[in-house]
Coordinates of N, CA and C in Angstrom, one line a residue:
M1 N 1.0 -1.4 0.1 CA -0.1 -0.2 0.1 C 1.2 0.9 0.1
D2 N 1.0 1.7 -0.8 CA 1.9 3.1 -1.0 C 0.6 4.3 -0.6
I3 N 1.3 5.1 0.5 CA 0.9 6.2 1.1 C 1.8 7.7 0.4
S4 N 0.8 8.8 0.3 CA 1.5 9.9 0.3 C 1.6 10.4 1.4
L5 N 3.1 10.5 2.1 CA 4.0 11.5 2.5 C 3.8 12.8 3.0
E6 N 3.7 13.7 3.7 CA 3.7 15.2 3.8 C 5.0 15.0 4.5
S7 N 5.1 16.5 4.6 CA 6.6 16.9 5.5 C 6.5 17.0 6.8
K8 N 5.5 16.7 7.6 CA 5.1 16.0 8.8 C 5.2 15.0 9.5
D9 N 4.6 14.3 8.3 CA 4.8 12.5 8.4 C 6.6 12.4 8.3
L10 N 7.1 12.9 7.5 CA 8.7 12.7 7.1 C 9.4 13.0 8.5
E11 N 9.0 14.5 8.7 CA 9.6 14.7 10.4 C 9.1 13.9 11.0
L12 N 8.4 13.3 11.6 CA 7.8 12.0 12.6 C 8.6 11.0 12.6
L13 N 8.7 10.2 10.9 CA 9.7 9.2 11.0 C 11.0 9.4 11.5
R14 N 11.7 10.6 10.9 CA 13.1 10.9 11.4 C 13.2 11.1 12.7
R15 N 12.1 11.5 13.1 CA 12.3 11.2 15.0 C 12.2 10.6 15.7
L16 N 11.4 9.6 15.0 CA 11.0 8.4 15.7 C 12.0 7.0 15.5
Q17 N 12.6 6.9 13.9 CA 14.0 6.5 13.9 C 15.3 6.8 14.5
A18 N 15.3 8.2 15.1 CA 16.0 8.6 15.7 C 16.3 8.3 17.5
D19 N 14.9 7.9 18.1 CA 14.3 7.8 19.2 C 13.6 7.5 19.6
A20 N 12.6 6.2 19.6 CA 11.3 5.7 19.8 C 10.3 5.6 20.9
R21 N 11.2 6.8 21.8 CA 11.0 6.7 23.1 C 9.7 7.9 23.8
P22 N 9.9 8.4 22.9 CA 8.9 10.3 23.3 C 7.7 9.5 24.0
S23 N 6.8 10.8 24.3 CA 5.4 10.2 24.7 C 4.8 11.2 23.5
N24 N 3.6 10.8 23.3 CA 3.1 11.6 21.9 C 2.8 12.8 22.6
A25 N 2.9 13.4 23.4 CA 2.8 14.6 23.5 C 4.4 15.6 23.7
E26 N 5.1 15.0 24.0 CA 6.6 15.3 23.3 C 7.2 15.5 22.1
L27 N 6.5 14.2 21.1 CA 7.1 14.3 19.8 C 6.1 15.5 19.1
A28 N 4.8 15.7 19.5 CA 3.7 16.6 19.0 C 4.7 18.0 19.5
E29 N 5.0 18.4 20.6 CA 5.7 19.3 20.5 C 6.8 19.8 19.6
A30 N 7.9 18.3 19.3 CA 8.9 18.7 18.7 C 8.4 18.7 17.3
T31 N 7.5 18.9 16.9 CA 6.8 18.5 15.7 C 6.1 19.6 14.8
G32 N 5.5 19.8 15.9 CA 4.8 21.6 15.7 C 3.4 21.3 15.5
M33 N 2.8 19.5 16.3 CA 1.6 19.4 15.7 C 0.7 19.5 17.1
S34 N -0.9 19.4 17.1 CA -1.1 19.3 18.1 C -1.3 17.7 18.5
A35 N -1.5 17.4 19.9 CA -1.2 15.3 20.7 C -2.2 14.7 19.1
S36 N -3.3 15.3 19.6 CA -4.7 14.3 18.7 C -4.3 14.4 17.3
A37 N -3.1 15.5 16.9 CA -2.6 15.0 14.4 C -1.8 14.6 15.4
C38 N -0.9 14.3 16.0 CA 0.6 13.6 15.9 C -0.1 12.1 16.7
Y39 N -1.0 12.0 16.9 CA -1.6 10.6 17.4 C -2.2 9.9 16.0
R40 N -3.0 10.9 15.1 CA -3.3 10.1 14.4 C -2.0 9.5 13.1
R41 N -1.4 10.5 12.8 CA -0.3 10.5 11.8 C 0.4 9.0 11.9
V42 N 1.0 9.3 13.7 CA 1.8 7.9 14.0 C 0.7 6.6 13.8
R43 N -0.8 6.4 14.3 CA -1.5 5.5 14.2 C -1.5 5.5 12.5
S44 N -1.5 6.4 11.8 CA -2.1 6.2 10.2 C -0.8 5.5 9.7
L45 N 0.6 5.6 10.1 CA 2.0 5.7 9.3 C 2.1 4.2 9.8
E46 N 1.4 3.9 11.2 CA 1.9 2.4 11.8 C 0.5 1.4 11.2
A47 N -0.6 1.6 10.6 CA -1.6 1.1 9.7 C -1.1 0.8 8.6
S48 N -0.6 2.0 7.6 CA -0.1 1.4 6.3 C 1.3 0.4 6.2
G49 N 1.7 0.5 7.4 CA 3.0 -0.4 7.5 C 4.5 0.1 7.3
I50 N 4.2 1.0 7.6 CA 5.7 2.3 7.4 C 6.6 2.0 8.0
I51 N 5.8 2.3 9.4 CA 5.7 2.0 10.9 C 5.6 0.4 11.4
R52 N 6.9 -0.5 11.0 CA 6.2 -1.7 11.5 C 6.7 -2.4 12.8
G53 N 7.0 -1.7 13.5 CA 7.6 -1.9 14.6 C 8.4 -1.0 15.7
Q54 N 8.6 -1.4 16.9 CA 9.5 -0.7 17.7 C 10.6 -0.9 18.3
V55 N 11.9 -1.0 18.6 CA 12.6 -2.4 19.0 C 13.9 -1.5 19.9
A56 N 14.4 -2.4 21.1 CA 15.8 -1.6 21.4 C 17.0 -2.3 20.5
I57 N 17.8 -1.3 20.7 CA 18.9 -1.7 19.4 C 20.2 -2.6 21.0
L58 N 20.2 -3.7 21.3 CA 20.9 -4.3 22.1 C 22.8 -4.8 22.0
D59 N 23.4 -4.6 22.1 CA 24.9 -3.7 22.4 C 25.4 -6.4 22.1
A60 N 25.8 -6.6 21.2 CA 25.8 -7.9 21.4 C 27.1 -7.9 22.4
A61 N 28.3 -7.8 22.2 CA 28.8 -7.9 22.7 C 29.2 -7.8 24.4
R62 N 28.3 -7.0 24.7 CA 27.9 -6.2 26.2 C 26.8 -7.8 26.9
L63 N 26.3 -8.4 25.7 CA 26.0 -9.6 26.3 C 26.4 -11.0 26.0
G64 N 27.4 -10.7 25.7 CA 27.8 -11.8 25.9 C 28.3 -12.8 24.7
L65 N 28.0 -12.3 23.3 CA 27.5 -12.5 22.2 C 28.6 -12.3 21.2
R66 N 29.7 -12.7 21.5 CA 31.0 -12.4 21.0 C 31.4 -12.6 19.5
F67 N 30.6 -14.1 18.9 CA 30.8 -14.2 17.3 C 29.5 -13.9 16.5
N68 N 30.3 -13.1 15.7 CA 29.4 -12.0 14.9 C 30.2 -12.4 13.2
A69 N 29.2 -13.1 12.6 CA 29.6 -13.5 10.7 C 28.5 -13.1 9.8
I70 N 29.2 -12.4 8.7 CA 27.9 -12.7 7.5 C 28.3 -13.9 6.5
V71 N 27.2 -15.0 6.5 CA 27.3 -16.2 6.1 C 26.6 -16.3 5.1
H72 N 27.2 -16.9 4.0 CA 27.2 -16.9 2.3 C 26.6 -18.3 2.1
V73 N 25.2 -18.0 1.9 CA 24.5 -20.2 1.6 C 24.1 -19.9 0.1
S74 N 24.8 -20.7 -0.8 CA 24.4 -20.7 -2.0 C 23.9 -22.4 -1.8
L75 N 22.3 -22.2 -2.7 CA 21.9 -23.9 -2.6 C 22.3 -24.8 -4.4
F76 N 21.7 -25.8 -4.3 CA 22.6 -25.9 -5.5 C 21.2 -27.0 -6.4
R77 N 20.3 -26.4 -5.8 CA 18.8 -26.9 -6.5 C 18.3 -25.5 -6.4
H78 N 17.6 -25.5 -6.7 CA 16.3 -23.8 -7.0 C 15.4 -24.6 -6.9
D79 N 15.2 -25.8 -6.0 CA 13.7 -26.2 -6.2 C 13.1 -25.5 -5.5
R80 N 11.7 -25.3 -5.6 CA 11.2 -24.7 -4.9 C 10.6 -25.3 -3.1
S81 N 10.4 -26.3 -3.2 CA 10.4 -26.7 -1.5 C 11.3 -26.4 -1.0
H82 N 12.7 -26.2 -1.6 CA 14.4 -26.4 -0.6 C 14.0 -25.2 -0.6
V83 N 13.7 -23.9 -1.3 CA 13.8 -22.9 -1.2 C 13.3 -22.1 -0.2
E84 N 11.8 -22.8 -0.2 CA 10.7 -22.6 1.1 C 11.3 -23.6 2.4
Q85 N 11.3 -24.7 2.3 CA 12.1 -25.1 3.7 C 13.5 -24.3 4.2
F86 N 14.4 -23.5 3.5 CA 15.4 -23.0 3.4 C 14.9 -22.0 4.4
V87 N 13.9 -21.2 4.0 CA 13.5 -20.0 4.3 C 13.1 -20.2 5.4
R88 N 11.9 -21.0 5.5 CA 11.0 -21.6 6.7 C 12.0 -21.8 8.1
R89 N 13.0 -22.5 8.0 CA 13.8 -22.9 9.3 C 14.8 -21.9 9.3
I90 N 15.2 -20.4 8.9 CA 16.3 -19.7 9.1 C 15.6 -18.8 9.9
Q91 N 14.0 -18.4 9.2 CA 13.0 -17.8 10.3 C 13.2 -17.9 11.7
T92 N 13.4 -19.3 12.0 CA 13.2 -20.1 13.4 C 14.4 -19.6 14.2
R93 N 15.5 -19.7 13.5 CA 16.7 -19.6 14.3 C 17.3 -18.1 14.8
P94 N 17.3 -18.0 16.2 CA 17.6 -16.7 16.6 C 19.2 -16.3 16.6
E95 N 19.9 -17.4 16.4 CA 21.3 -16.8 16.0 C 21.2 -15.7 14.6
V96 N 20.9 -16.5 13.5 CA 20.1 -15.4 12.2 C 19.3 -14.1 12.9
I97 N 20.1 -13.2 13.0 CA 19.3 -11.9 13.1 C 18.8 -11.3 12.0
E98 N 19.6 -11.4 10.8 CA 19.3 -11.1 9.3 C 19.4 -11.9 8.4
C99 N 18.6 -12.0 7.0 CA 18.4 -13.1 6.0 C 18.1 -12.1 4.4
F100 N 19.2 -12.0 3.9 CA 18.6 -11.9 2.3 C 18.9 -12.6 1.5
A101 N 17.8 -12.9 1.1 CA 18.2 -13.3 -0.5 C 18.5 -12.0 -1.6
T102 N 19.4 -12.8 -2.2 CA 20.5 -11.5 -3.1 C 20.9 -12.6 -4.4
T103 N 21.6 -11.4 -5.0 CA 21.6 -11.9 -6.5 C 23.4 -12.0 -6.8
G104 N 23.8 -12.6 -7.8 CA 25.4 -13.0 -7.0 C 25.4 -14.3 -6.7
E105 N 26.7 -14.5 -6.1 CA 27.8 -16.0 -6.1 C 27.0 -16.5 -5.5
A106 N 26.4 -15.7 -4.0 CA 25.4 -16.7 -3.1 C 24.0 -15.9 -3.2
D107 N 23.1 -17.2 -2.8 CA 22.1 -17.1 -2.8 C 21.1 -16.4 -1.8
Y108 N 22.1 -16.7 -0.5 CA 21.7 -15.9 0.8 C 22.9 -15.2 1.4
H109 N 22.8 -14.1 2.9 CA 23.6 -13.8 3.3 C 22.6 -13.5 4.3
L110 N 23.2 -14.1 5.3 CA 23.2 -14.5 6.7 C 23.7 -13.5 7.5
R111 N 23.0 -12.9 8.7 CA 24.0 -12.3 9.7 C 24.0 -13.2 11.0
I112 N 24.9 -13.7 11.3 CA 24.3 -14.7 12.7 C 25.7 -13.9 13.5
V113 N 25.1 -14.1 15.1 CA 25.1 -13.5 16.2 C 25.2 -15.1 17.1
A114 N 26.4 -14.8 17.8 CA 26.3 -16.3 18.7 C 27.2 -16.1 19.8
D115 N 27.6 -16.8 20.3 CA 28.3 -16.5 22.2 C 29.5 -17.1 21.4
D116 N 30.3 -17.6 21.0 CA 31.5 -17.8 20.1 C 31.6 -19.2 19.1
A117 N 32.6 -19.1 18.6 CA 33.2 -19.8 17.4 C 32.5 -21.6 17.5
D118 N 32.8 -21.8 19.3 CA 31.9 -23.0 19.3 C 30.5 -23.3 18.7
T119 N 30.0 -22.0 19.2 CA 28.5 -22.1 19.4 C 28.0 -21.7 17.8
Y120 N 28.9 -21.3 17.2 CA 28.7 -21.5 15.7 C 28.9 -22.1 15.0
N121 N 29.8 -23.0 15.5 CA 30.0 -24.1 15.4 C 29.1 -25.5 15.0
A122 N 28.4 -25.5 16.2 CA 27.4 -26.0 16.2 C 26.0 -26.2 15.8
F123 N 26.1 -24.6 15.7 CA 24.9 -24.0 14.7 C 25.2 -24.8 13.0
L124 N 26.5 -24.4 12.6 CA 26.6 -24.8 11.2 C 26.5 -26.4 11.1
D125 N 27.3 -27.5 12.0 CA 26.7 -28.6 12.0 C 25.6 -28.7 12.1
E126 N 24.7 -28.5 13.0 CA 23.7 -29.2 13.3 C 22.9 -28.8 12.9
F127 N 22.6 -27.4 12.0 CA 21.5 -26.6 11.5 C 22.1 -26.5 10.1
L128 N 22.6 -25.9 9.6 CA 22.7 -25.1 8.7 C 23.1 -26.2 7.4
L129 N 24.2 -27.1 7.1 CA 24.6 -28.0 6.9 C 23.7 -29.6 6.8
G130 N 22.8 -29.1 7.6 CA 21.4 -29.8 7.6 C 20.9 -29.9 6.5
L131 N 20.7 -28.8 6.1 CA 19.3 -28.4 5.3 C 19.6 -28.7 3.8
P132 N 18.4 -29.5 3.5 CA 18.4 -30.2 2.0 C 18.4 -28.5 1.2
G133 N 19.9 -28.7 -0.1 CA 19.7 -28.1 -1.2 C 20.8 -27.2 -0.7
V134 N 21.3 -27.0 0.5 CA 22.6 -26.5 0.5 C 24.0 -26.9 0.1
S135 N 24.6 -26.2 -1.0 CA 25.5 -26.6 -1.5 C 26.8 -26.5 -1.3
R136 N 27.3 -24.6 -0.5 CA 28.3 -24.4 -0.5 C 27.5 -23.0 0.8
I137 N 28.5 -23.1 1.6 CA 28.5 -22.1 2.6 C 30.2 -21.3 3.2
Q138 N 30.0 -19.9 3.1 CA 31.1 -19.1 3.2 C 30.9 -18.7 4.2
T139 N 31.7 -18.1 5.3 CA 31.6 -17.8 6.5 C 32.5 -16.4 6.2
N140 N 32.3 -15.1 7.0 CA 32.9 -14.5 6.6 C 32.7 -13.5 8.2
L141 N 33.9 -13.8 8.9 CA 34.1 -13.0 10.9 C 33.6 -11.2 10.3
I142 N 33.0 -11.0 11.3 CA 33.0 -9.6 11.2 C 34.4 -8.8 12.4
L143 N 35.0 -8.7 12.4 CA 36.0 -7.9 12.9 C 35.8 -6.9 13.9
K144 N 34.8 -5.8 13.1 CA 34.8 -4.4 13.7 C 33.3 -3.8 13.0
E145 N 32.7 -3.0 13.9 CA 31.5 -2.7 13.5 C 31.9 -1.2 12.8
I146 N 32.2 -1.1 11.6 CA 32.1 0.8 11.4 C 30.8 1.5 11.1
K147 N 29.7 0.8 11.0 CA 28.7 1.9 10.8 C 27.1 0.7 10.8
Q148 N 26.3 1.0 11.8 CA 25.4 0.2 12.1 C 24.4 1.1 12.7
T149 N 22.8 0.9 12.0 CA 21.9 1.7 11.8 C 20.8 1.1 11.3
T150 N 19.4 1.5 12.1 CA 18.3 0.4 11.5 C 17.7 1.8 10.6
A151 N 18.4 2.8 10.4 CA 17.3 4.4 10.0 C 17.6 4.3 8.6
L152 N 16.7 5.2 8.4 CA 16.6 4.9 6.7 C 16.5 6.3 6.3
P153 N 17.2 6.6 5.1 CA 17.9 8.0 5.0 C 16.3 8.6 4.0
L154 N 16.1 9.3 5.3 CA 14.3 10.0 5.1 C 15.3 11.8 5.0

């Protein structure tokens, strides 16, 4: 569903991407709107699917999750049932924090976060390598995060 965004909507989205915690009254004041108009606009943005949810961004390392990698997965058969099963099973795994179907050498790119290399190896051996249709897996360790954001350029 496409929605026509006005400048006030974009301002609300920019502010909510920077901090999703202000009260409706604070958000209304910051954007120069009445509280009721602000509330209606935010609810409309949620109903349209533009705002999909609000989350806390956690620090993996401070939580003891020290293994961080991008994993490239290629399927040897693009059999619909293998693809559907791969997608369905990947969605159930908490270690997989992002998964993208892509063009190029690999069919999927996964961002994996785990306690350590042993935990990742168990995930690899006991889960990923056992999925039907998986032909190739390449793991790239993330050495340092240079930029991480959930904000879109508005």
